[in-house]
Amino acid sequence: MTGMDRKQKRVFVKTYGCQMNVYDSERMMDALGSSGYSAVASPEAAELILLNTCHIREKAAEKVYSEIGRLRRLKHDAAASGRQVLIGVTGCVAQAEGQEIMRRAPEVDLVVGPQSYQRLPDVVARAAGGARVVETEFAVRDKFAALDRPIAAREKRYSAFLTVQEGCDKFCSFCVVPYTRGAEVSRSAAAIIAEARRLAGDGVREVTLLGQNVNAWRGETPSGRGLGLGDLLFSLAEIPGIDRLRYTTSHPRDMDDVLIAAHRDIDAVMPYLHLPVQSGSDRVLAAMNRRHSRADYLALIDRIREARPDIALAGDFIVGFPGEEEADFADTLSIVDAVGYASAFSFKYSPRPGTPAADRPQVDGADAADRLSRLQERLGKAQADFNSSRIGMTADVLFERWGRHPGQIVGRSPWLSPVQVFAPESLIGSISSVVITGCGSNSLFGCLPVDLDGDAPVLEATA
Ligand code: SAH
Ligand code: SF4
Ligand code: F3S
């Protein structure tokens, strides 16, 4: 190992789950960068392999153990040639099953929960010395302070995540997040604004604020006046270079008037809102402890649409929740029709150990699977309707990278849908006006309104 110490060490991070994990993985790499690790793109090339895991559904959690199984050989082969490879588990499975991971998977050297990442460099050093370390204390404030460092120079990009809030106090009866991420904690407005300025300085034009329950963000002014996410958006929109703001994911109970007004009054706040409803049935919503009714949700959607008529709405749904009957499911289908979602995620209920709904009588698996496929068909149709309603519109697209076919570049519309356009690479990083000419199931297709010499209009772009 002595030769190793003098060489640059390499870390490979595999990320599962939500965008918060994507953000955390980057911060972990930044933190490890300070202790001499550089990031690599394959586990074979690394001396440290981190699996940043998700516990939201059983399948997500089980993936971790099968991945560890695959890495076992790699670790042993490396050891046979005198090279130490450390395997670490971070994220929500680490938090929920810390000791159990160590028991089930002897090749795991370290387990670090999402609230302890500031300790990662130290934990890695101890593991390199031969200890097996489990670190799952809750100390969110330490985490934000310690990881709030200048962002390392990395690949140029125009859209970035910024965590503003972590944890959840809602305790929906199906969900592990309040247990794995802990109570709601907000970062200070000053720290968030400073990070957004740094991102803008790095050329980032679009910032997506992240939180498990992002619209529960709370802050205060230096004089002690309380602030909500809407106020934060008003401040962030003032930062030169930040042209687009998004936030995700929101709870219906925390959509207040200022936040709705932000959609009406701030050009930079994009017309897109991910506002999960989970079910259209009041009986099921109550059993889920969602703390809102179907009517509350629909009234809220009306207020949001009044403020921003072109907003694209996204949702999350769970089918087969304990006690859900066919009539409840019919209410879910009808709320899909009533809202007109631009996109949605839908899941079969997965009982999670330690959550209240896990112990209730379960819906038959085949019924749940059947409902899921019927719901997905309905959601697919809603998405197709939304996408085709965009054809003929002109929309600003922030071009981010090469597209699917040679000569194509791709960016996001204000409604978050990817837009594929035949256009010069030089437009990557710019926001350009695009005429939407067609759509596929997930993407839109478009063309620039005039060619680059400014004379003949581009008549057609094909997929
Ligand atoms: N904080 C967000 C989302 C949390 S998890 C919110 O409240 O909206 C993302 C989605 O996973 C949830 O919206 C829900 O639809 C789904 N989900 C959570 N727990 C689940 C479970 N036990 N089984 C199936 N889906 C689940
Ligand atoms: Fe989970 Fe509900 Fe909190 Fe969302 S609001 S993270 S679904 S407990
Ligand atoms: Fe999964 Fe944890 Fe995110 S459970 S969805 S990684 S908050």
Coordinates of C-alpha atoms and ligand atoms in Angstrom, one line a residue:
M1 CA 0.0 0.0 0.0
T2 CA 3.0 2.3 0.5
G3 CA 3.5 3.0 -3.2
M4 CA -0.2 3.8 -3.5
D5 CA -0.1 6.5 -0.9
R6 CA 2.2 8.6 -2.9
K7 CA 0.2 8.2 -6.1
Q8 CA -3.0 10.0 -6.9
K9 CA -5.9 7.8 -5.8
R10 CA -9.0 7.3 -7.8
V11 CA -12.7 7.2 -6.7
F12 CA -15.6 5.8 -8.7
V13 CA -19.1 6.8 -7.5
K14 CA -22.2 5.1 -8.7
T15 CA -25.4 7.1 -8.0
Y16 CA -28.9 5.7 -7.6
G17 CA -32.2 7.4 -6.7
C18 CA -33.1 11.0 -6.7
Q19 CA -31.4 14.2 -7.8
M20 CA -30.4 14.9 -4.2
N21 CA -28.1 11.9 -4.5
V22 CA -26.7 13.2 -7.8
Y23 CA -25.9 16.5 -6.0
D24 CA -24.5 14.7 -3.0
S25 CA -22.2 12.5 -5.2
E26 CA -20.7 15.6 -6.6
R27 CA -20.1 17.1 -3.2
M28 CA -18.5 13.8 -2.0
M29 CA -16.2 13.9 -5.0
D30 CA -15.3 17.5 -4.1
A31 CA -14.6 16.6 -0.5
L32 CA -12.5 13.6 -1.5
G33 CA -10.7 15.7 -4.1
S34 CA -9.3 17.7 -1.2
S35 CA -7.8 14.4 0.2
G36 CA -6.1 13.5 -3.0
Y37 CA -8.8 11.5 -4.9
S38 CA -9.7 12.1 -8.5
A39 CA -12.9 10.8 -10.0
V40 CA -12.8 8.0 -12.6
A41 CA -15.6 6.6 -14.8
S42 CA -15.2 2.9 -14.1
P43 CA -14.9 0.8 -10.9
E44 CA -12.0 -1.2 -12.4
A45 CA -9.8 1.9 -12.4
A46 CA -10.6 2.9 -8.8
E47 CA -9.1 2.4 -5.4
L48 CA -12.3 3.6 -3.7
I49 CA -15.8 2.6 -5.0
L50 CA -18.8 4.3 -3.5
L51 CA -22.4 3.2 -4.1
N52 CA -24.6 6.2 -3.4
T53 CA -27.9 4.3 -2.8
C54 CA -31.7 4.7 -2.7
H55 CA -34.1 3.0 -0.3
I56 CA -37.4 4.3 -1.7
R57 CA -38.7 1.0 -3.0
E58 CA -37.6 -2.6 -2.3
K59 CA -36.1 -3.1 -5.8
A60 CA -34.0 0.0 -5.4
A61 CA -32.5 -1.2 -2.1
E62 CA -31.9 -4.8 -3.4
K63 CA -29.9 -3.4 -6.4
V64 CA -27.2 -2.4 -3.9
Y65 CA -26.6 -5.9 -2.7
S66 CA -26.4 -7.3 -6.2
E67 CA -23.9 -4.5 -7.2
I68 CA -21.8 -5.3 -4.1
G69 CA -21.9 -9.0 -5.2
R70 CA -20.4 -7.9 -8.6
L71 CA -17.7 -5.8 -7.0
R72 CA -16.6 -8.6 -4.7
R73 CA -14.5 -10.3 -7.4
L74 CA -13.0 -7.0 -8.5
K75 CA -11.9 -6.3 -4.9
H76 CA -10.4 -9.8 -4.5
D77 CA -8.6 -9.7 -7.8
A78 CA -7.1 -6.3 -6.9
A79 CA -6.0 -7.7 -3.4
A80 CA -4.4 -10.7 -5.1
S81 CA -2.1 -8.2 -7.0
G82 CA -1.4 -6.2 -3.9
R83 CA -3.8 -3.3 -4.6
Q84 CA -6.2 -2.2 -2.0
V85 CA -9.7 -1.4 -3.2
L86 CA -12.2 0.0 -0.7
I87 CA -15.9 -0.4 -1.1
G88 CA -18.3 2.1 0.5
V89 CA -22.1 2.4 0.7
T90 CA -23.5 5.9 1.1
G91 CA -27.0 7.3 0.7
C92 CA -30.4 6.2 2.0
V93 CA -29.7 2.4 2.2
A94 CA -26.6 3.2 4.2
Q95 CA -28.8 5.2 6.6
A96 CA -31.5 2.7 6.9
E97 CA -29.5 -0.5 7.0
G98 CA -26.0 0.5 8.1
Q99 CA -25.2 -2.5 10.4
E100 CA -27.1 -4.9 8.3
I101 CA -25.0 -4.0 5.2
M102 CA -21.9 -4.8 7.2
R103 CA -23.3 -8.2 8.2
R104 CA -24.6 -9.1 4.8
A105 CA -21.6 -7.9 2.8
P106 CA -18.2 -8.5 4.4
E107 CA -16.5 -6.8 1.5
V108 CA -18.0 -3.4 2.4
D109 CA -15.4 -1.3 4.2
L110 CA -17.4 1.8 5.0
V111 CA -21.0 2.9 5.4
V112 CA -21.8 6.6 5.5
G113 CA -25.3 8.0 5.8
P114 CA -26.4 11.2 4.0
Q115 CA -26.1 13.4 7.0
S116 CA -22.4 12.4 7.7
Y117 CA -20.7 13.1 4.3
Q118 CA -18.5 15.8 5.9
R119 CA -16.8 12.9 7.7
L120 CA -16.2 11.0 4.5
P121 CA -12.5 11.8 4.1
D122 CA -11.8 10.8 7.7
V123 CA -13.9 7.6 7.4
V124 CA -12.0 6.6 4.2
A125 CA -8.7 7.1 5.9
R126 CA -9.8 4.9 8.8
A127 CA -11.0 2.2 6.4
A128 CA -7.7 2.4 4.5
G129 CA -6.1 1.6 7.8
G130 CA -8.1 -1.6 8.0
A131 CA -11.2 -0.6 10.1
R132 CA -14.8 -1.3 9.0
V133 CA -16.6 2.0 9.7
V134 CA -20.3 2.8 10.0
E135 CA -21.2 6.5 10.2
T136 CA -24.9 7.2 10.3
E137 CA -25.2 10.1 12.8
F138 CA -27.6 12.9 12.0
A139 CA -25.8 16.3 11.8
V140 CA -27.2 18.0 8.8
R141 CA -26.0 21.5 9.8
D142 CA -22.4 20.3 10.0
K143 CA -22.9 18.7 6.6
F144 CA -24.0 21.8 4.8
A145 CA -21.3 23.9 6.5
A146 CA -18.5 21.5 5.7
L147 CA -19.5 20.7 2.1
D148 CA -20.2 24.3 1.3
R149 CA -16.9 24.8 -0.4
P150 CA -15.9 26.4 -3.7
I151 CA -17.0 24.1 -6.5
A152 CA -14.2 22.2 -8.1
A153 CA -13.4 23.0 -11.7
R154 CA -15.3 20.3 -13.7
E155 CA -16.6 19.6 -17.0
K156 CA -18.4 22.7 -18.4
R157 CA -22.1 22.6 -18.0
Y158 CA -25.0 25.0 -18.2
S159 CA -27.5 23.5 -15.8
A160 CA -26.7 22.6 -12.2
F161 CA -28.4 21.4 -9.1
L162 CA -28.3 23.2 -5.8
T163 CA -29.6 21.7 -2.6
V164 CA -31.5 24.2 -0.5
Q165 CA -33.3 21.9 1.9
E166 CA -33.0 18.3 3.1
G167 CA -35.2 15.9 5.0
C168 CA -39.0 15.7 5.4
D169 CA -41.5 16.2 8.2
K170 CA -44.5 15.0 6.3
F171 CA -44.4 11.3 7.2
C172 CA -46.5 9.9 4.3
S173 CA -47.4 6.4 5.6
F174 CA -45.6 4.7 2.7
C175 CA -42.3 6.7 2.6
V176 CA -38.8 6.1 4.1
V177 CA -37.5 9.6 3.4
P178 CA -38.3 11.1 6.8
Y179 CA -36.3 8.2 8.3
T180 CA -33.4 8.1 5.9
R181 CA -32.9 11.9 5.5
G182 CA -34.2 13.0 8.8
A183 CA -36.2 16.1 9.8
E184 CA -36.5 19.1 7.4
V185 CA -33.4 21.3 7.6
S186 CA -33.0 24.4 5.4
R187 CA -29.7 25.9 4.3
S188 CA -29.4 29.7 4.9
A189 CA -30.4 32.1 2.1
A190 CA -26.9 33.5 2.2
A191 CA -25.2 30.2 1.6
I192 CA -27.6 29.3 -1.2
I193 CA -27.1 32.7 -2.9
A194 CA -23.3 32.4 -2.6
E195 CA -23.4 29.0 -4.2
A196 CA -25.7 30.2 -7.0
R197 CA -23.3 33.1 -7.7
R198 CA -20.4 30.7 -7.9
L199 CA -22.3 28.5 -10.3
A200 CA -23.2 31.6 -12.4
G201 CA -19.5 32.5 -12.4
D202 CA -18.7 29.0 -13.7
G203 CA -21.0 29.6 -16.7
V204 CA -24.1 27.9 -15.3
R205 CA -27.3 29.4 -16.7
E206 CA -30.0 27.2 -15.1
V207 CA -30.2 26.3 -11.5
T208 CA -32.5 23.6 -10.1
L209 CA -33.1 24.0 -6.4
L210 CA -33.3 20.6 -4.7
G211 CA -35.0 19.4 -1.6
Q212 CA -36.9 16.3 -0.6
N213 CA -39.7 18.8 0.2
V214 CA -38.2 21.8 -1.5
N215 CA -41.1 24.2 -1.0
A216 CA -40.9 23.7 2.7
W217 CA -37.7 25.7 2.6
R218 CA -37.6 28.4 5.3
G219 CA -35.1 31.1 5.8
E220 CA -34.8 34.6 7.3
T221 CA -33.5 38.0 6.4
P222 CA -30.6 39.5 8.4
S223 CA -33.3 41.4 10.3
G224 CA -35.1 38.2 11.2
R225 CA -38.1 38.3 8.8
G226 CA -39.2 34.9 7.7
L227 CA -38.7 33.8 4.1
G228 CA -40.2 31.1 2.0
L229 CA -39.1 29.5 -1.3
G230 CA -40.9 32.1 -3.3
D231 CA -38.8 34.9 -1.7
L232 CA -35.7 32.9 -2.3
L233 CA -36.6 32.6 -6.0
F234 CA -37.0 36.4 -6.2
S235 CA -33.5 36.9 -4.8
L236 CA -31.9 34.3 -7.0
A237 CA -33.4 35.8 -10.1
E238 CA -31.4 38.9 -9.4
I239 CA -28.1 37.1 -9.9
P240 CA -26.5 38.1 -13.2
G241 CA -26.1 35.1 -15.5
I242 CA -28.8 33.0 -13.8
D243 CA -31.4 32.9 -16.6
R244 CA -33.5 29.9 -15.5
L245 CA -34.7 28.7 -12.1
R246 CA -36.4 25.4 -11.3
Y247 CA -37.1 23.6 -8.0
T248 CA -38.1 20.1 -7.1
T249 CA -39.9 18.2 -5.5
S250 CA -42.8 20.1 -3.9
H251 CA -45.6 19.1 -1.6
P252 CA -49.0 20.4 -2.3
R253 CA -49.4 21.6 1.3
D254 CA -46.4 23.9 1.0
M255 CA -47.4 25.8 -2.2
D256 CA -47.9 29.2 -0.8
D257 CA -49.1 32.5 -2.5
V258 CA -45.6 34.0 -2.8
L259 CA -44.3 30.8 -4.6
I260 CA -47.3 30.9 -6.9
A261 CA -46.7 34.6 -7.6
A262 CA -43.0 33.8 -8.4
H263 CA -44.3 31.7 -11.3
R264 CA -46.4 34.7 -12.5
D265 CA -43.8 37.5 -11.9
I266 CA -40.4 36.1 -12.5
D267 CA -39.3 35.4 -16.1
A268 CA -36.5 33.1 -14.9
V269 CA -38.8 30.8 -13.0
M270 CA -39.6 28.1 -15.6
P271 CA -43.2 27.1 -16.3
Y272 CA -42.8 23.6 -14.9
L273 CA -43.9 22.2 -11.5
H274 CA -43.4 18.7 -10.1
L275 CA -46.3 18.4 -7.7
P276 CA -46.9 14.8 -6.7
V277 CA -50.5 13.8 -5.8
Q278 CA -50.0 10.1 -5.3
S279 CA -53.7 9.2 -5.6
G280 CA -56.9 10.7 -6.8
S281 CA -59.0 9.1 -4.0
D282 CA -59.7 10.9 -0.8
R283 CA -59.9 7.6 1.1
V284 CA -56.5 6.6 -0.1
L285 CA -55.0 10.1 0.4
A286 CA -56.1 10.0 4.0
A287 CA -54.6 6.5 4.5
M288 CA -51.4 7.8 3.0
N289 CA -51.4 10.7 5.5
R290 CA -50.9 13.1 2.6
R291 CA -52.8 15.8 4.5
H292 CA -54.6 17.1 1.4
S293 CA -57.8 16.1 -0.4
R294 CA -58.4 15.7 -4.1
A295 CA -60.4 18.9 -4.1
D296 CA -57.5 20.8 -2.3
Y297 CA -55.1 19.6 -5.0
L298 CA -57.4 20.5 -7.9
A299 CA -58.1 24.0 -6.4
L300 CA -54.4 24.5 -6.0
I301 CA -53.8 23.5 -9.7
D302 CA -56.4 26.1 -10.7
R303 CA -54.6 28.8 -8.8
I304 CA -51.2 27.8 -10.3
R305 CA -52.6 27.8 -13.8
E306 CA -54.2 31.2 -13.2
A307 CA -50.8 32.6 -12.4
R308 CA -49.0 30.7 -15.2
P309 CA -51.4 29.3 -17.8
D310 CA -48.7 27.5 -19.8
I311 CA -47.2 25.7 -16.9
A312 CA -46.2 22.0 -17.4
L313 CA -47.3 19.9 -14.5
A314 CA -45.6 16.7 -13.4
G315 CA -46.8 14.2 -10.9
D316 CA -46.0 11.0 -9.0
F317 CA -48.5 8.2 -8.4
I318 CA -48.6 5.1 -6.3
V319 CA -51.0 2.3 -7.2
G320 CA -51.9 -0.7 -5.1
F321 CA -51.6 1.2 -1.8
P322 CA -53.0 -0.9 1.1
G323 CA -56.8 -0.6 1.0
E324 CA -57.0 0.8 -2.6
E325 CA -60.0 -0.6 -4.4
E326 CA -61.1 -0.4 -8.0
A327 CA -63.2 2.7 -7.2
D328 CA -60.3 4.5 -5.7
F329 CA -58.2 3.7 -8.7
A330 CA -60.9 5.1 -10.9
D331 CA -60.5 8.3 -9.0
T332 CA -56.7 8.3 -9.8
L333 CA -57.4 7.9 -13.5
S334 CA -59.9 10.7 -13.4
I335 CA -57.5 13.1 -11.6
V336 CA -55.0 12.4 -14.4
D337 CA -57.6 13.5 -16.9
A338 CA -58.6 16.5 -14.8
V339 CA -55.0 17.8 -14.4
G340 CA -53.6 17.0 -17.8
Y341 CA -50.0 16.1 -16.7
A342 CA -47.1 16.9 -19.0
S343 CA -45.2 14.0 -17.4
A344 CA -45.4 11.7 -14.4
F345 CA -43.7 8.9 -12.5
S346 CA -45.9 6.0 -11.4
F347 CA -45.0 3.1 -9.1
K348 CA -46.5 0.0 -7.6
Y349 CA -46.7 0.4 -3.9
S350 CA -43.6 -1.2 -2.2
P351 CA -44.0 -1.9 1.5
R352 CA -41.0 -0.4 3.3
P353 CA -39.9 -1.8 6.7
G354 CA -40.6 0.7 9.5
T355 CA -43.2 2.7 7.7
P356 CA -46.9 2.6 8.9
A357 CA -48.4 1.2 5.7
A358 CA -46.1 -1.8 5.5
D359 CA -48.0 -3.6 8.2
R360 CA -51.5 -3.1 6.7
P361 CA -53.3 -5.7 4.6
Q362 CA -51.8 -5.6 1.1
V363 CA -53.4 -5.3 -2.3
D364 CA -53.0 -8.4 -4.5
G365 CA -49.9 -8.0 -6.6
A366 CA -51.5 -8.9 -9.9
D367 CA -54.3 -6.3 -9.3
A368 CA -51.6 -3.7 -8.5
A369 CA -49.6 -4.6 -11.6
D370 CA -52.8 -4.3 -13.8
R371 CA -53.6 -0.9 -12.3
L372 CA -50.1 0.3 -12.9
S373 CA -50.2 -0.6 -16.6
R374 CA -53.6 1.1 -17.0
L375 CA -52.4 4.2 -15.2
Q376 CA -49.2 4.3 -17.3
E377 CA -51.2 4.1 -20.5
R378 CA -53.4 7.0 -19.4
L379 CA -50.3 9.0 -18.3
G380 CA -48.6 8.2 -21.7
K381 CA -51.6 9.6 -23.5
A382 CA -51.6 12.8 -21.3
Q383 CA -47.9 13.3 -22.1
A384 CA -48.5 12.8 -25.8
D385 CA -51.3 15.3 -25.7
F386 CA -49.1 17.8 -23.9
N387 CA -46.2 17.3 -26.3
S388 CA -48.4 17.7 -29.4
S389 CA -50.0 20.8 -28.0
R390 CA -46.6 22.4 -28.2
I391 CA -46.2 21.9 -31.9
G392 CA -46.2 25.2 -33.7
M393 CA -45.1 27.1 -30.6
T394 CA -41.9 29.0 -30.3
A395 CA -39.9 28.2 -27.2
D396 CA -36.6 29.2 -25.6
V397 CA -34.3 26.2 -25.5
L398 CA -31.1 26.1 -23.4
F399 CA -28.8 23.9 -25.5
E400 CA -26.7 21.6 -23.4
R401 CA -25.1 18.9 -25.6
W402 CA -25.0 16.9 -28.8
G403 CA -28.3 15.3 -29.7
R404 CA -29.2 11.8 -30.8
H405 CA -28.1 12.1 -34.5
P406 CA -25.1 13.8 -36.1
G407 CA -25.7 17.5 -36.5
Q408 CA -28.4 17.6 -33.8
I409 CA -28.0 19.4 -30.5
V410 CA -30.4 19.0 -27.6
G411 CA -31.6 21.3 -24.8
R412 CA -34.5 21.7 -22.5
S413 CA -37.7 23.6 -23.3
P414 CA -39.1 25.9 -20.5
W415 CA -41.4 22.9 -19.8
L416 CA -38.4 20.7 -19.2
S417 CA -38.9 18.5 -22.2
P418 CA -35.8 17.7 -24.2
V419 CA -35.8 19.4 -27.6
Q420 CA -33.7 18.0 -30.5
V421 CA -32.7 20.5 -33.1
F422 CA -30.4 20.4 -36.2
A423 CA -28.3 23.4 -35.3
P424 CA -24.6 24.3 -35.0
E425 CA -22.6 23.1 -32.0
S426 CA -21.7 26.7 -31.3
L427 CA -25.2 27.2 -29.9
I428 CA -24.4 24.8 -27.0
G429 CA -24.6 26.9 -23.9
S430 CA -26.9 29.5 -25.4
I431 CA -30.6 30.0 -25.0
S432 CA -32.2 30.1 -28.5
S433 CA -35.6 30.5 -29.8
V434 CA -36.9 27.3 -31.4
V435 CA -40.0 26.6 -33.4
I436 CA -41.4 23.2 -32.2
T437 CA -42.1 21.1 -35.3
G438 CA -42.9 17.7 -33.9
C439 CA -42.7 15.3 -31.0
G440 CA -41.8 11.8 -29.9
S441 CA -42.9 10.1 -26.7
N442 CA -40.4 12.0 -24.6
S443 CA -38.7 14.6 -26.8
L444 CA -39.8 17.5 -28.8
F445 CA -38.3 18.3 -32.2
G446 CA -37.7 21.8 -33.5
C447 CA -35.9 24.1 -35.8
L448 CA -34.3 27.5 -35.6
P449 CA -36.7 30.1 -36.9
V450 CA -34.1 31.5 -39.4
D451 CA -30.8 30.1 -40.5
L452 CA -27.7 31.5 -39.1
D453 CA -27.1 34.0 -41.9
G454 CA -30.4 35.4 -41.1
D455 CA -31.9 35.0 -44.6
A456 CA -33.8 31.9 -45.6
P457 CA -36.0 30.4 -43.0
V458 CA -35.3 26.7 -42.1
L459 CA -38.4 25.0 -43.2
E460 CA -38.2 21.6 -41.7
A461 CA -36.2 19.5 -39.2
T462 CA -36.7 15.8 -38.9
A463 CA -36.1 13.5 -36.1
Ligands
SAH1 N1 -40.5 14.2 -1.6 C1 -41.1 13.9 -2.8 C2 -40.9 12.5 -3.4 C3 -40.3 11.4 -2.6 S1 -40.0 9.9 -3.2 C4 -42.6 14.1 -2.6 O1 -43.1 14.1 -1.5 O2 -43.3 14.3 -3.5 C5 -40.5 9.9 -4.9 C6 -41.7 9.2 -5.2 O3 -41.5 7.8 -4.9 C7 -42.9 9.6 -4.3 O4 -43.5 10.7 -4.8 C8 -43.8 8.4 -4.5 O5 -44.6 8.4 -5.6 C9 -42.8 7.2 -4.7 N2 -42.7 6.4 -3.5 C10 -42.3 6.7 -2.3 N3 -42.4 5.7 -1.4 C11 -42.9 4.6 -2.1 C12 -43.2 3.3 -1.8 N4 -43.1 2.8 -0.6 N5 -43.7 2.5 -2.8 C13 -43.9 3.0 -4.1 N6 -43.6 4.3 -4.4 C14 -43.1 5.1 -3.5
SF4_2 FE1 -41.9 11.0 1.4 FE2 -44.3 12.2 1.8 FE3 -42.0 13.4 2.6 FE4 -42.5 13.2 0.0 S1 -43.7 14.4 1.5 S2 -40.6 12.8 1.0 S3 -43.6 11.3 -0.1 S4 -42.9 11.6 3.4
F3S3 FE1 -34.0 7.4 -2.7 FE2 -33.1 8.6 -0.6 FE3 -33.7 10.0 -2.8 S1 -34.6 7.0 -0.6 S2 -35.4 8.9 -3.7 S3 -32.1 8.5 -2.6 S4 -34.0 10.6 -0.7

